[in-house]
mmCIF file of C-alpha atoms in Angstrom:
data_model
loop_
_atom_site.group_PDB
_atom_site.id
_atom_site.type_symbol
_atom_site.label_atom_id
_atom_site.label_comp_id
_atom_site.label_asym_id
_atom_site.label_seq_id
_atom_site.Cartn_x
_atom_site.Cartn_y
_atom_site.Cartn_z
ATOM 1 C CA UNK Z 1337 2.751 -1.580 1.424
ATOM 2 C CA UNK Z 1338 0.124 -0.889 3.204
ATOM 3 C CA UNK Z 1339 -0.955 -1.723 0.407
ATOM 4 C CA UNK Z 1340 -1.930 -0.503 2.269
ATOM 5 C CA UNK Z 1341 0.770 -2.436 -0.419
ATOM 6 C CA UNK Z 1342 0.782 -3.816 -0.853
ATOM 7 C CA UNK Z 1343 0.180 -1.464 4.138
ATOM 8 C CA UNK Z 1344 -3.088 -0.318 4.018
ATOM 9 C CA UNK Z 1345 -6.665 -0.151 5.348
ATOM 10 C CA UNK Z 1346 -8.545 -3.057 3.966
ATOM 11 C CA UNK Z 1347 -12.305 -2.794 4.247
ATOM 12 C CA UNK Z 1348 -15.278 -0.483 4.060
ATOM 13 C CA UNK Z 1349 -16.162 -1.790 7.523
ATOM 14 C CA UNK Z 1350 -12.970 -0.162 8.750
ATOM 15 C CA UNK Z 1351 -13.877 3.198 7.270
ATOM 16 C CA UNK Z 1352 -17.340 2.993 8.790
ATOM 17 C CA UNK Z 1353 -16.081 2.201 12.284
ATOM 18 C CA UNK Z 1354 -12.545 3.483 12.750
ATOM 19 C CA UNK Z 1355 -11.802 6.897 14.159
ATOM 20 C CA UNK Z 1356 -10.724 9.344 11.482
ATOM 21 C CA UNK Z 1357 -8.543 12.423 11.594
ATOM 22 C CA UNK Z 1358 -9.973 15.774 10.641
ATOM 23 C CA UNK Z 1359 -9.331 16.593 7.015
ATOM 24 C CA UNK Z 1360 -10.326 20.235 7.420
ATOM 25 C CA UNK Z 1361 -6.913 21.336 8.623
ATOM 26 C CA UNK Z 1362 -5.240 23.760 6.172
ATOM 27 C CA UNK Z 1363 -2.468 22.207 4.076
ATOM 28 C CA UNK Z 1364 0.004 24.823 5.286
ATOM 29 C CA UNK Z 1365 -0.654 23.790 8.877
ATOM 30 C CA UNK Z 1366 -0.139 20.124 8.008
ATOM 31 C CA UNK Z 1367 3.142 20.910 6.268
ATOM 32 C CA UNK Z 1368 4.369 22.958 9.204
ATOM 33 C CA UNK Z 1369 3.516 20.138 11.596
ATOM 34 C CA UNK Z 1370 6.013 17.880 9.816
ATOM 35 C CA UNK Z 1371 8.827 20.196 10.874
ATOM 36 C CA UNK Z 1372 8.351 19.637 14.598
ATOM 37 C CA UNK Z 1373 11.397 18.787 16.656
ATOM 38 C CA UNK Z 1374 12.290 15.079 17.121
ATOM 39 C CA UNK Z 1375 11.033 15.216 20.703
ATOM 40 C CA UNK Z 1376 7.697 16.559 19.559
ATOM 41 C CA UNK Z 1377 7.433 14.021 16.766
ATOM 42 C CA UNK Z 1378 8.204 10.979 18.878
ATOM 43 C CA UNK Z 1379 5.074 9.051 19.884
ATOM 44 C CA UNK Z 1380 4.282 8.776 23.579
ATOM 45 C CA UNK Z 1381 6.601 6.363 25.370
ATOM 46 C CA UNK Z 1382 3.942 5.177 27.829
ATOM 47 C CA UNK Z 1383 0.602 5.455 26.044
ATOM 48 C CA UNK Z 1384 -2.558 4.763 27.987
ATOM 49 C CA UNK Z 1385 -4.354 2.637 25.451
ATOM 50 C CA UNK Z 1386 -6.860 -0.192 25.688
ATOM 51 C CA UNK Z 1387 -7.896 -2.253 22.688
ATOM 52 C CA UNK Z 1388 -11.434 -1.616 21.483
ATOM 53 C CA UNK Z 1389 -12.500 -4.476 19.252
ATOM 54 C CA UNK Z 1390 -14.501 -3.604 16.139
ATOM 55 C CA UNK Z 1391 -16.794 -6.617 16.079
ATOM 56 C CA UNK Z 1392 -18.258 -5.730 12.715
ATOM 57 C CA UNK Z 1393 -14.813 -6.170 11.186
ATOM 58 C CA UNK Z 1394 -14.193 -9.405 13.087
ATOM 59 C CA UNK Z 1395 -17.437 -10.907 11.787
ATOM 60 C CA UNK Z 1396 -16.753 -9.653 8.270
ATOM 61 C CA UNK Z 1397 -13.266 -11.177 8.190
ATOM 62 C CA UNK Z 1398 -14.603 -14.465 9.536
ATOM 63 C CA UNK Z 1399 -17.171 -14.589 6.738
ATOM 64 C CA UNK Z 1400 -14.603 -13.618 4.102
ATOM 65 C CA UNK Z 1401 -12.163 -16.353 5.085
ATOM 66 C CA UNK Z 1402 -14.777 -19.075 5.409
ATOM 67 C CA UNK Z 1403 -16.289 -17.924 2.126
ATOM 68 C CA UNK Z 1404 -12.862 -17.957 0.502
ATOM 69 C CA UNK Z 1405 -12.326 -21.598 1.486
ATOM 70 C CA UNK Z 1406 -15.738 -22.473 0.051
ATOM 71 C CA UNK Z 1407 -14.906 -20.492 -3.089
ATOM 72 C CA UNK Z 1408 -11.677 -22.441 -3.507
ATOM 73 C CA UNK Z 1409 -13.619 -25.693 -3.148
ATOM 74 C CA UNK Z 1410 -16.111 -24.565 -5.794
ATOM 75 C CA UNK Z 1411 -13.342 -23.439 -8.089
ATOM 76 C CA UNK Z 1412 -11.748 -26.887 -7.940
ATOM 77 C CA UNK Z 1413 -14.889 -28.965 -8.121
ATOM 78 C CA UNK Z 1414 -17.713 -27.098 -9.861
ATOM 79 C CA UNK Z 1415 -16.985 -23.632 -11.256
ATOM 80 C CA UNK Z 1416 -16.152 -23.177 -14.929
ATOM 81 C CA UNK Z 1417 -12.591 -22.556 -16.063
ATOM 82 C CA UNK Z 1418 -13.571 -19.187 -17.501
ATOM 83 C CA UNK Z 1419 -14.580 -18.126 -13.998
ATOM 84 C CA UNK Z 1420 -11.101 -18.925 -12.711
ATOM 85 C CA UNK Z 1421 -9.453 -16.964 -15.520
ATOM 86 C CA UNK Z 1422 -11.800 -14.038 -14.874
ATOM 87 C CA UNK Z 1423 -11.023 -14.079 -11.153
ATOM 88 C CA UNK Z 1424 -7.267 -14.103 -11.777
ATOM 89 C CA UNK Z 1425 -7.612 -11.201 -14.214
ATOM 90 C CA UNK Z 1426 -9.548 -9.086 -11.714
ATOM 91 C CA UNK Z 1427 -6.961 -9.910 -9.033
ATOM 92 C CA UNK Z 1428 -4.112 -8.740 -11.282
ATOM 93 C CA UNK Z 1429 -5.871 -5.484 -12.172
ATOM 94 C CA UNK Z 1430 -6.693 -4.820 -8.520
ATOM 95 C CA UNK Z 1431 -3.127 -5.535 -7.413
ATOM 96 C CA UNK Z 1432 -1.711 -3.065 -9.931
ATOM 97 C CA UNK Z 1433 -4.184 -0.460 -8.684
ATOM 98 C CA UNK Z 1434 -2.707 -0.806 -5.210
ATOM 99 C CA UNK Z 1435 0.990 -1.258 -6.019
ATOM 100 C CA UNK Z 1436 1.353 1.014 -9.029
ATOM 101 C CA UNK Z 1437 -1.411 3.446 -8.090
ATOM 102 C CA UNK Z 1438 -2.153 3.980 -4.398
ATOM 103 C CA UNK Z 1439 1.369 3.022 -3.364
ATOM 104 C CA UNK Z 1440 4.024 4.171 -5.821
ATOM 105 C CA UNK Z 1441 2.116 6.974 -7.570
ATOM 106 C CA UNK Z 1442 -0.052 8.592 -4.904
ATOM 107 C CA UNK Z 1443 1.537 7.626 -1.570
ATOM 108 C CA UNK Z 1444 5.207 8.107 -2.513
ATOM 109 C CA UNK Z 1445 4.994 10.316 -5.615
ATOM 110 C CA UNK Z 1446 7.809 8.215 -7.106
ATOM 111 C CA UNK Z 1447 6.584 9.032 -10.617
ATOM 112 C CA UNK Z 1448 3.929 11.123 -12.317
ATOM 113 C CA UNK Z 1449 1.038 9.965 -14.466
ATOM 114 C CA UNK Z 1450 -1.153 11.705 -17.008
ATOM 115 C CA UNK Z 1451 -4.861 11.701 -16.323
ATOM 116 C CA UNK Z 1452 -5.797 8.626 -18.472
ATOM 117 C CA UNK Z 1453 -3.361 6.458 -16.497
ATOM 118 C CA UNK Z 1454 -4.498 7.980 -13.199
ATOM 119 C CA UNK Z 1455 -8.100 7.106 -14.073
ATOM 120 C CA UNK Z 1456 -7.120 3.535 -14.973
ATOM 121 C CA UNK Z 1457 -5.185 3.115 -11.726
ATOM 122 C CA UNK Z 1458 -8.058 4.623 -9.736
ATOM 123 C CA UNK Z 1459 -10.480 2.086 -11.253
ATOM 124 C CA UNK Z 1460 -8.081 -0.777 -10.542
ATOM 125 C CA UNK Z 1461 -7.523 0.439 -6.970
ATOM 126 C CA UNK Z 1462 -11.287 0.594 -6.414
ATOM 127 C CA UNK Z 1463 -11.522 -3.038 -7.560
ATOM 128 C CA UNK Z 1464 -9.101 -3.945 -4.766
ATOM 129 C CA UNK Z 1465 -11.373 -2.502 -2.020
ATOM 130 C CA UNK Z 1466 -8.689 -1.387 0.409
ATOM 131 C CA UNK Z 1467 -10.485 1.889 1.131
ATOM 132 C CA UNK Z 1468 -10.323 4.939 -1.095
ATOM 133 C CA UNK Z 1469 -6.990 6.338 -2.246
ATOM 134 C CA UNK Z 1470 -6.959 9.294 0.138
ATOM 135 C CA UNK Z 1471 -7.285 7.157 3.281
ATOM 136 C CA UNK Z 1472 -4.920 4.491 1.937
ATOM 137 C CA UNK Z 1473 -2.240 7.089 1.276
ATOM 138 C CA UNK Z 1474 -2.670 8.873 4.602
ATOM 139 C CA UNK Z 1475 -2.262 5.662 6.613
ATOM 140 C CA UNK Z 1476 0.685 4.562 4.492
ATOM 141 C CA UNK Z 1477 2.538 7.842 4.849
ATOM 142 C CA UNK Z 1478 2.041 7.652 8.611
ATOM 143 C CA UNK Z 1479 3.406 4.099 8.520
ATOM 144 C CA UNK Z 1480 6.607 5.295 6.833
ATOM 145 C CA UNK Z 1481 7.097 8.305 9.077
ATOM 146 C CA UNK Z 1482 6.570 6.368 12.323
ATOM 147 C CA UNK Z 1483 7.420 2.748 11.523
ATOM 148 C CA UNK Z 1484 7.265 0.336 14.487
ATOM 149 C CA UNK Z 1485 5.819 2.882 16.908
ATOM 150 C CA UNK Z 1486 2.294 3.270 18.267
ATOM 151 C CA UNK Z 1487 1.712 5.804 15.485
ATOM 152 C CA UNK Z 1488 2.258 3.038 12.911
ATOM 153 C CA UNK Z 1489 -1.233 1.752 11.955
ATOM 154 C CA UNK Z 1490 0.046 -1.840 11.621
ATOM 155 C CA UNK Z 1491 2.959 -1.745 14.056
ATOM 156 C CA UNK Z 1492 4.947 -4.978 13.544
ATOM 157 C CA UNK Z 1493 6.275 -4.753 17.111
ATOM 158 C CA UNK Z 1494 2.818 -5.858 18.285
ATOM 159 C CA UNK Z 1495 3.152 -9.251 16.615
ATOM 160 C CA UNK Z 1496 2.546 -10.991 13.311
ATOM 161 C CA UNK Z 1497 -1.232 -11.273 13.626
ATOM 162 C CA UNK Z 1498 -1.687 -7.630 14.587
ATOM 163 C CA UNK Z 1499 0.446 -6.332 11.709
ATOM 164 C CA UNK Z 1500 -1.187 -8.774 9.286
ATOM 165 C CA UNK Z 1501 -4.874 -8.187 9.996
ATOM 166 C CA UNK Z 1502 -5.443 -7.652 13.713
ATOM 167 C CA UNK Z 1503 -4.945 -3.903 13.354
ATOM 168 C CA UNK Z 1504 -8.148 -3.822 11.314
ATOM 169 C CA UNK Z 1505 -10.099 -5.503 14.118
ATOM 170 C CA UNK Z 1506 -9.448 -2.827 16.738
ATOM 171 C CA UNK Z 1507 -9.790 0.926 16.762
ATOM 172 C CA UNK Z 1508 -6.714 2.914 15.867
ATOM 173 C CA UNK Z 1509 -4.225 3.870 18.545
ATOM 174 C CA UNK Z 1510 -4.585 7.585 19.435
ATOM 175 C CA UNK Z 1511 -1.039 8.200 18.151
ATOM 176 C CA UNK Z 1512 -2.129 7.075 14.681
ATOM 177 C CA UNK Z 1513 -4.833 9.737 14.754
ATOM 178 C CA UNK Z 1514 -2.639 12.540 16.101
ATOM 179 C CA UNK Z 1515 0.358 11.813 13.889
ATOM 180 C CA UNK Z 1516 -1.863 11.289 10.873
ATOM 181 C CA UNK Z 1517 -3.007 14.882 11.257
ATOM 182 C CA UNK Z 1518 0.582 16.062 10.696
ATOM 183 C CA UNK Z 1519 0.939 14.381 7.298
ATOM 184 C CA UNK Z 1520 0.810 16.674 4.280
ATOM 185 C CA UNK Z 1521 -2.020 15.512 2.007
ATOM 186 C CA UNK Z 1522 -2.358 18.672 -0.065
ATOM 187 C CA UNK Z 1523 -1.237 16.922 -3.265
ATOM 188 C CA UNK Z 1524 -4.148 14.464 -3.105
ATOM 189 C CA UNK Z 1525 -6.606 17.187 -2.169
ATOM 190 C CA UNK Z 1526 -5.736 18.854 -5.487
ATOM 191 C CA UNK Z 1527 -6.019 15.688 -7.596
ATOM 192 C CA UNK Z 1528 -9.511 15.554 -9.189
ATOM 193 C CA UNK Z 1529 -9.264 11.792 -9.753
ATOM 194 C CA UNK Z 1530 -8.659 11.158 -6.038
ATOM 195 C CA UNK Z 1531 -11.348 13.639 -5.002
ATOM 196 C CA UNK Z 1532 -13.900 12.103 -7.381
ATOM 197 C CA UNK Z 1533 -13.197 8.546 -6.245
ATOM 198 C CA UNK Z 1534 -13.469 9.520 -2.592
ATOM 199 C CA UNK Z 1535 -16.797 11.250 -3.190
ATOM 200 C CA UNK Z 1536 -18.355 8.291 -5.048
ATOM 201 C CA UNK Z 1537 -16.528 5.429 -3.331
ATOM 202 C CA UNK Z 1538 -19.641 4.037 -1.637
ATOM 203 C CA UNK Z 1539 -21.057 3.392 -5.133
ATOM 204 C CA UNK Z 1540 -17.907 2.590 -7.094
ATOM 205 C CA UNK Z 1541 -16.427 0.078 -4.648
ATOM 206 C CA UNK Z 1542 -19.269 -2.484 -4.425
ATOM 207 C CA UNK Z 1543 -19.861 -2.195 -8.169
ATOM 208 C CA UNK Z 1544 -16.263 -2.754 -9.251
ATOM 209 C CA UNK Z 1545 -15.114 -5.122 -6.498
ATOM 210 C CA UNK Z 1546 -18.156 -7.398 -6.066
ATOM 211 C CA UNK Z 1547 -21.141 -6.800 -8.343
ATOM 212 C CA UNK Z 1548 -19.407 -6.610 -11.729
ATOM 213 C CA UNK Z 1549 -16.973 -9.502 -11.058
ATOM 214 C CA UNK Z 1550 -19.953 -11.662 -10.024
ATOM 215 C CA UNK Z 1551 -22.277 -10.582 -12.844
ATOM 216 C CA UNK Z 1552 -19.868 -11.134 -15.763
ATOM 217 C CA UNK Z 1553 -19.482 -14.937 -15.300
ATOM 218 C CA UNK Z 1554 -23.227 -15.322 -14.826
ATOM 219 C CA UNK Z 1555 -24.139 -13.326 -17.926
ATOM 220 C CA UNK Z 1556 -21.442 -14.352 -20.392
ATOM 221 C CA UNK Z 1557 -20.898 -18.059 -19.688
ATOM 222 C CA UNK Z 1558 -23.882 -18.988 -17.528
ATOM 223 C CA UNK Z 1559 -21.975 -19.544 -14.323
ATOM 224 C CA UNK Z 1560 -24.190 -20.234 -11.313
ATOM 225 C CA UNK Z 1561 -24.566 -17.042 -9.237
ATOM 226 C CA UNK Z 1562 -23.471 -18.750 -6.012
ATOM 227 C CA UNK Z 1563 -20.335 -20.096 -7.676
ATOM 228 C CA UNK Z 1564 -19.486 -16.713 -9.153
ATOM 229 C CA UNK Z 1565 -20.056 -14.970 -5.819
ATOM 230 C CA UNK Z 1566 -17.862 -17.231 -3.714
ATOM 231 C CA UNK Z 1567 -15.073 -17.300 -6.300
ATOM 232 C CA UNK Z 1568 -15.231 -13.497 -6.112
ATOM 233 C CA UNK Z 1569 -14.985 -13.672 -2.315
ATOM 234 C CA UNK Z 1570 -12.016 -16.037 -2.608
ATOM 235 C CA UNK Z 1571 -10.249 -13.684 -5.032
ATOM 236 C CA UNK Z 1572 -10.802 -10.673 -2.777
ATOM 237 C CA UNK Z 1573 -9.738 -12.422 0.434
ATOM 238 C CA UNK Z 1574 -6.612 -13.889 -1.149
ATOM 239 C CA UNK Z 1575 -5.663 -10.447 -2.503
ATOM 240 C CA UNK Z 1576 -6.065 -8.926 0.959
ATOM 241 C CA UNK Z 1577 -3.820 -11.514 2.578
ATOM 242 C CA UNK Z 1578 -1.094 -11.061 -0.022
ATOM 243 C CA UNK Z 1579 -1.186 -7.316 0.587
ATOM 244 C CA UNK Z 1580 -1.117 -7.855 4.348
ATOM 245 C CA UNK Z 1581 2.034 -9.970 4.047
ATOM 246 C CA UNK Z 1582 3.902 -6.778 3.145
ATOM 247 C CA UNK Z 1583 2.917 -5.413 6.563
ATOM 248 C CA UNK Z 1584 3.619 -8.608 8.496
ATOM 249 C CA UNK Z 1585 6.047 -11.081 6.890
ATOM 250 C CA UNK Z 1586 8.072 -8.354 5.144
ATOM 251 C CA UNK Z 1587 8.623 -6.714 8.527
ATOM 252 C CA UNK Z 1588 9.818 -9.889 10.246
ATOM 253 C CA UNK Z 1589 11.460 -12.385 7.896
ATOM 254 C CA UNK Z 1590 14.219 -11.687 5.391
ATOM 255 C CA UNK Z 1591 17.406 -9.694 4.892
ATOM 256 C CA UNK Z 1592 18.185 -6.050 5.642
ATOM 257 C CA UNK Z 1593 20.830 -5.063 3.094
ATOM 258 C CA UNK Z 1594 20.227 -1.308 3.332
ATOM 259 C CA UNK Z 1595 19.302 -0.548 6.957
ATOM 260 C CA UNK Z 1596 19.725 -3.099 9.721
ATOM 261 C CA UNK Z 1597 18.146 -0.845 12.379
ATOM 262 C CA UNK Z 1598 14.577 -1.000 11.018
ATOM 263 C CA UNK Z 1599 12.157 -3.921 10.864
ATOM 264 C CA UNK Z 1600 11.327 -3.984 7.108
ATOM 265 C CA UNK Z 1601 13.096 -6.766 5.210
ATOM 266 C CA UNK Z 1602 13.748 -7.839 1.648
ATOM 267 C CA UNK Z 1603 11.641 -10.939 0.979
ATOM 268 C CA UNK Z 1604 11.716 -12.805 -2.341
ATOM 269 C CA UNK Z 1605 8.476 -14.707 -1.727
ATOM 270 C CA UNK Z 1606 6.539 -11.569 -0.765
ATOM 271 C CA UNK Z 1607 8.121 -9.741 -3.697
ATOM 272 C CA UNK Z 1608 6.770 -12.308 -6.134
ATOM 273 C CA UNK Z 1609 3.296 -12.525 -4.594
ATOM 274 C CA UNK Z 1610 2.888 -8.777 -4.100
ATOM 275 C CA UNK Z 1611 4.039 -7.777 -7.603
ATOM 276 C CA UNK Z 1612 7.349 -6.305 -6.443
ATOM 277 C CA UNK Z 1613 6.425 -4.888 -3.045
ATOM 278 C CA UNK Z 1614 8.469 -7.392 -1.023
ATOM 279 C CA UNK Z 1615 11.802 -5.571 -1.281
ATOM 280 C CA UNK Z 1616 10.715 -3.717 1.788
ATOM 281 C CA UNK Z 1617 14.025 -2.871 3.425
ATOM 282 C CA UNK Z 1618 15.117 -1.031 0.289
ATOM 283 C CA UNK Z 1619 11.714 0.605 -0.028
ATOM 284 C CA UNK Z 1620 11.724 2.044 3.493
ATOM 285 C CA UNK Z 1621 15.210 3.470 2.965
ATOM 286 C CA UNK Z 1622 14.420 4.909 -0.486
ATOM 287 C CA UNK Z 1623 10.619 5.299 -0.641
ATOM 288 C CA UNK Z 1624 10.734 7.669 -3.622
ATOM 289 C CA UNK Z 1625 12.205 5.025 -5.992
ATOM 290 C CA UNK Z 1626 9.480 4.077 -8.475
ATOM 291 C CA UNK Z 1627 10.854 0.518 -8.660
ATOM 292 C CA UNK Z 1628 10.540 0.070 -4.863
ATOM 293 C CA UNK Z 1629 13.589 -2.168 -5.256
ATOM 294 C CA UNK Z 1630 17.198 -2.228 -6.433
ATOM 295 C CA UNK Z 1631 16.476 -4.661 -9.250
ATOM 296 C CA UNK Z 1632 17.274 -4.598 -12.939
ATOM 297 C CA UNK Z 1633 14.650 -7.031 -14.215
ATOM 298 C CA UNK Z 1634 10.916 -7.631 -13.994
ATOM 299 C CA UNK Z 1635 10.842 -11.233 -12.756
ATOM 300 C CA UNK Z 1636 9.933 -10.264 -9.216
ATOM 301 C CA UNK Z 1637 8.640 -6.756 -9.889
ATOM 302 C CA UNK Z 1638 5.693 -6.827 -12.285
ATOM 303 C CA UNK Z 1639 4.561 -3.375 -11.129
ATOM 304 C CA UNK Z 1640 7.778 -1.818 -12.424
ATOM 305 C CA UNK Z 1641 7.154 -3.444 -15.806
ATOM 306 C CA UNK Z 1642 3.651 -1.949 -15.834
ATOM 307 C CA UNK Z 1643 4.969 1.554 -15.088
ATOM 308 C CA UNK Z 1644 7.762 1.245 -17.655
ATOM 309 C CA UNK Z 1645 5.252 0.135 -20.295
ATOM 310 C CA UNK Z 1646 3.212 3.294 -19.804
ATOM 311 C CA UNK Z 1647 6.392 5.368 -19.665
ATOM 312 C CA UNK Z 1648 7.109 4.258 -23.238
ATOM 313 C CA UNK Z 1649 3.877 5.863 -24.443
ATOM 314 C CA UNK Z 1650 4.363 8.940 -22.294
ATOM 315 C CA UNK Z 1651 1.535 8.360 -19.800
ATOM 316 C CA UNK Z 1652 4.027 7.777 -16.950
ATOM 317 C CA UNK Z 1653 6.896 10.225 -16.591
ATOM 318 C CA UNK Z 1654 9.414 11.702 -14.139
ATOM 319 C CA UNK Z 1655 10.281 8.190 -12.915
ATOM 320 C CA UNK Z 1656 12.528 8.706 -9.883
ATOM 321 C CA UNK Z 1657 15.212 6.246 -8.841
ATOM 322 C CA UNK Z 1658 18.350 6.226 -6.709
ATOM 323 C CA UNK Z 1659 21.894 6.470 -8.060
ATOM 324 C CA UNK Z 1660 23.920 3.275 -7.560
ATOM 325 C CA UNK Z 1661 26.663 5.031 -5.610
ATOM 326 C CA UNK Z 1662 24.089 6.435 -3.160
ATOM 327 C CA UNK Z 1663 22.621 2.956 -2.638
ATOM 328 C CA UNK Z 1664 26.052 1.420 -2.011
ATOM 329 C CA UNK Z 1665 27.043 4.225 0.331
ATOM 330 C CA UNK Z 1666 23.915 3.799 2.427
ATOM 331 C CA UNK Z 1667 24.163 0.002 2.484
ATOM 332 C CA UNK Z 1668 27.788 0.148 3.606
ATOM 333 C CA UNK Z 1669 26.877 2.518 6.410
ATOM 334 C CA UNK Z 1670 23.670 0.947 7.741
ATOM 335 C CA UNK Z 1671 23.047 -2.430 6.037
ATOM 336 C CA UNK Z 1672 23.468 -5.934 7.453
ATOM 337 C CA UNK Z 1673 26.242 -6.854 5.010
ATOM 338 C CA UNK Z 1674 24.198 -9.380 3.009
ATOM 339 C CA UNK Z 1675 24.473 -7.390 -0.235
ATOM 340 C CA UNK Z 1676 27.266 -4.879 0.302
ATOM 341 C CA UNK Z 1677 30.158 -4.905 2.737
ATOM 342 C CA UNK Z 1678 29.287 -2.896 5.812
ATOM 343 C CA UNK Z 1679 31.473 -0.204 7.341
ATOM 344 C CA UNK Z 1680 32.588 -0.529 10.961
ATOM 345 C CA UNK Z 1681 30.594 2.289 12.534
ATOM 346 C CA UNK Z 1682 27.328 1.507 14.308
ATOM 347 C CA UNK Z 1683 24.010 2.956 13.206
ATOM 348 C CA UNK Z 1684 20.893 3.740 15.213
ATOM 349 C CA UNK Z 1685 17.594 4.471 13.531
ATOM 350 C CA UNK Z 1686 15.882 7.779 14.271
ATOM 351 C CA UNK Z 1687 12.330 8.599 13.294
ATOM 352 C CA UNK Z 1688 13.403 12.226 13.063
ATOM 353 C CA UNK Z 1689 14.940 11.295 9.690
ATOM 354 C CA UNK Z 1690 12.104 9.131 8.399
ATOM 355 C CA UNK Z 1691 10.246 10.211 5.269
ATOM 356 C CA UNK Z 1692 7.174 8.957 3.435
ATOM 357 C CA UNK Z 1693 8.430 9.643 -0.092
ATOM 358 C CA UNK Z 1694 9.164 12.362 -2.661
ATOM 359 C CA UNK Z 1695 7.959 15.720 -1.402
ATOM 360 C CA UNK Z 1696 8.316 15.030 2.314
ATOM 361 C CA UNK Z 1697 9.605 18.145 4.063
ATOM 362 C CA UNK Z 1698 12.223 16.041 5.913
ATOM 363 C CA UNK Z 1699 13.822 14.616 2.759
ATOM 364 C CA UNK Z 1700 17.637 15.196 2.810
ATOM 365 C CA UNK Z 1701 18.915 17.797 0.344
ATOM 366 C CA UNK Z 1702 21.573 15.356 -0.920
ATOM 367 C CA UNK Z 1703 18.930 12.813 -1.921
ATOM 368 C CA UNK Z 1704 16.932 15.483 -3.741
ATOM 369 C CA UNK Z 1705 19.976 16.746 -5.616
ATOM 370 C CA UNK Z 1706 21.270 13.308 -6.635
ATOM 371 C CA UNK Z 1707 17.981 11.617 -7.529
ATOM 372 C CA UNK Z 1708 17.872 10.155 -11.034
ATOM 373 C CA UNK Z 1709 14.737 10.956 -13.059
ATOM 374 C CA UNK Z 1710 13.859 9.061 -16.239
ATOM 375 C CA UNK Z 1711 11.387 9.939 -18.995
ATOM 376 C CA UNK Z 1712 11.125 13.550 -17.850
ATOM 377 C CA UNK Z 1713 7.934 15.384 -18.609
ATOM 378 C CA UNK Z 1714 7.512 18.990 -19.657
#
């Protein structure tokens, strides 16, 4: 997740400084590009690439982390308890906007949402300030299609720091740009909520992420402006780091019950902190599952509980999940044996078979035919 969850661009500074792919390419051309041969799709084996540091981002992250430490100090020693409760509430709303909105709804199309829920999730995602939905989704789909290659925006093969936050301090690898242009984004280009947010993001983001969260404590319970500001900075910085752990820790530490040939892992600690986004090995194997995990309860997957709650009132529908026999079959064939007994044959990962979620042109016909859909809409 890159969420970007949870995988994910993280700052307006990034959008202002990073290279961007052209969004003027016709959707039909983007869709056709996904059907290139494996040799054409494979990123360059010997890329000529030199890091170009984005100093504006480096300075911004330095300020955010120092400010977060000061905010934590103020929260413990001087700020009012209401300010802490308010900060936690904003953090929860923002997290759901990333996990349930940008990630599971828009990036992977693992369920559908009626417009009131889409508006709510858009507002929550704007609070999180991880760039607008369109860019978040594009980078995350590229991450799934080309995991652990130079086309992966936060390639875990380049080390923990790079995959955690270093990727935001340098300009994107050229493969990220070129492969990003092949990703089909036509569904988001037709979504008025996504289009509206993208158009007004420069106004919505600072208002919902910084100004409003700082103003409310000052106005309603007379919190000192400096205290309110640095508690806000602490909340935002902590939220970023929890999201980044999905890109870093959940690609390095944990079990691989479903595919032992890829870097994503299942991590309990990340799953709890990231509202259910830590079951990353399962998620990369079955990215269209709205639960993003093979779990039957909500203890480590609060986002699933949120989606199910709105499914009960009909605002979330067509919830896609994977049949148990399909999960077991895949785990036996490619897993590490930690959850299901593994078959004898070896398995090698191929990016030619990688998909970003429901609707990807490379999705196997068997998976499409045997997907389980709950709370079907009209």
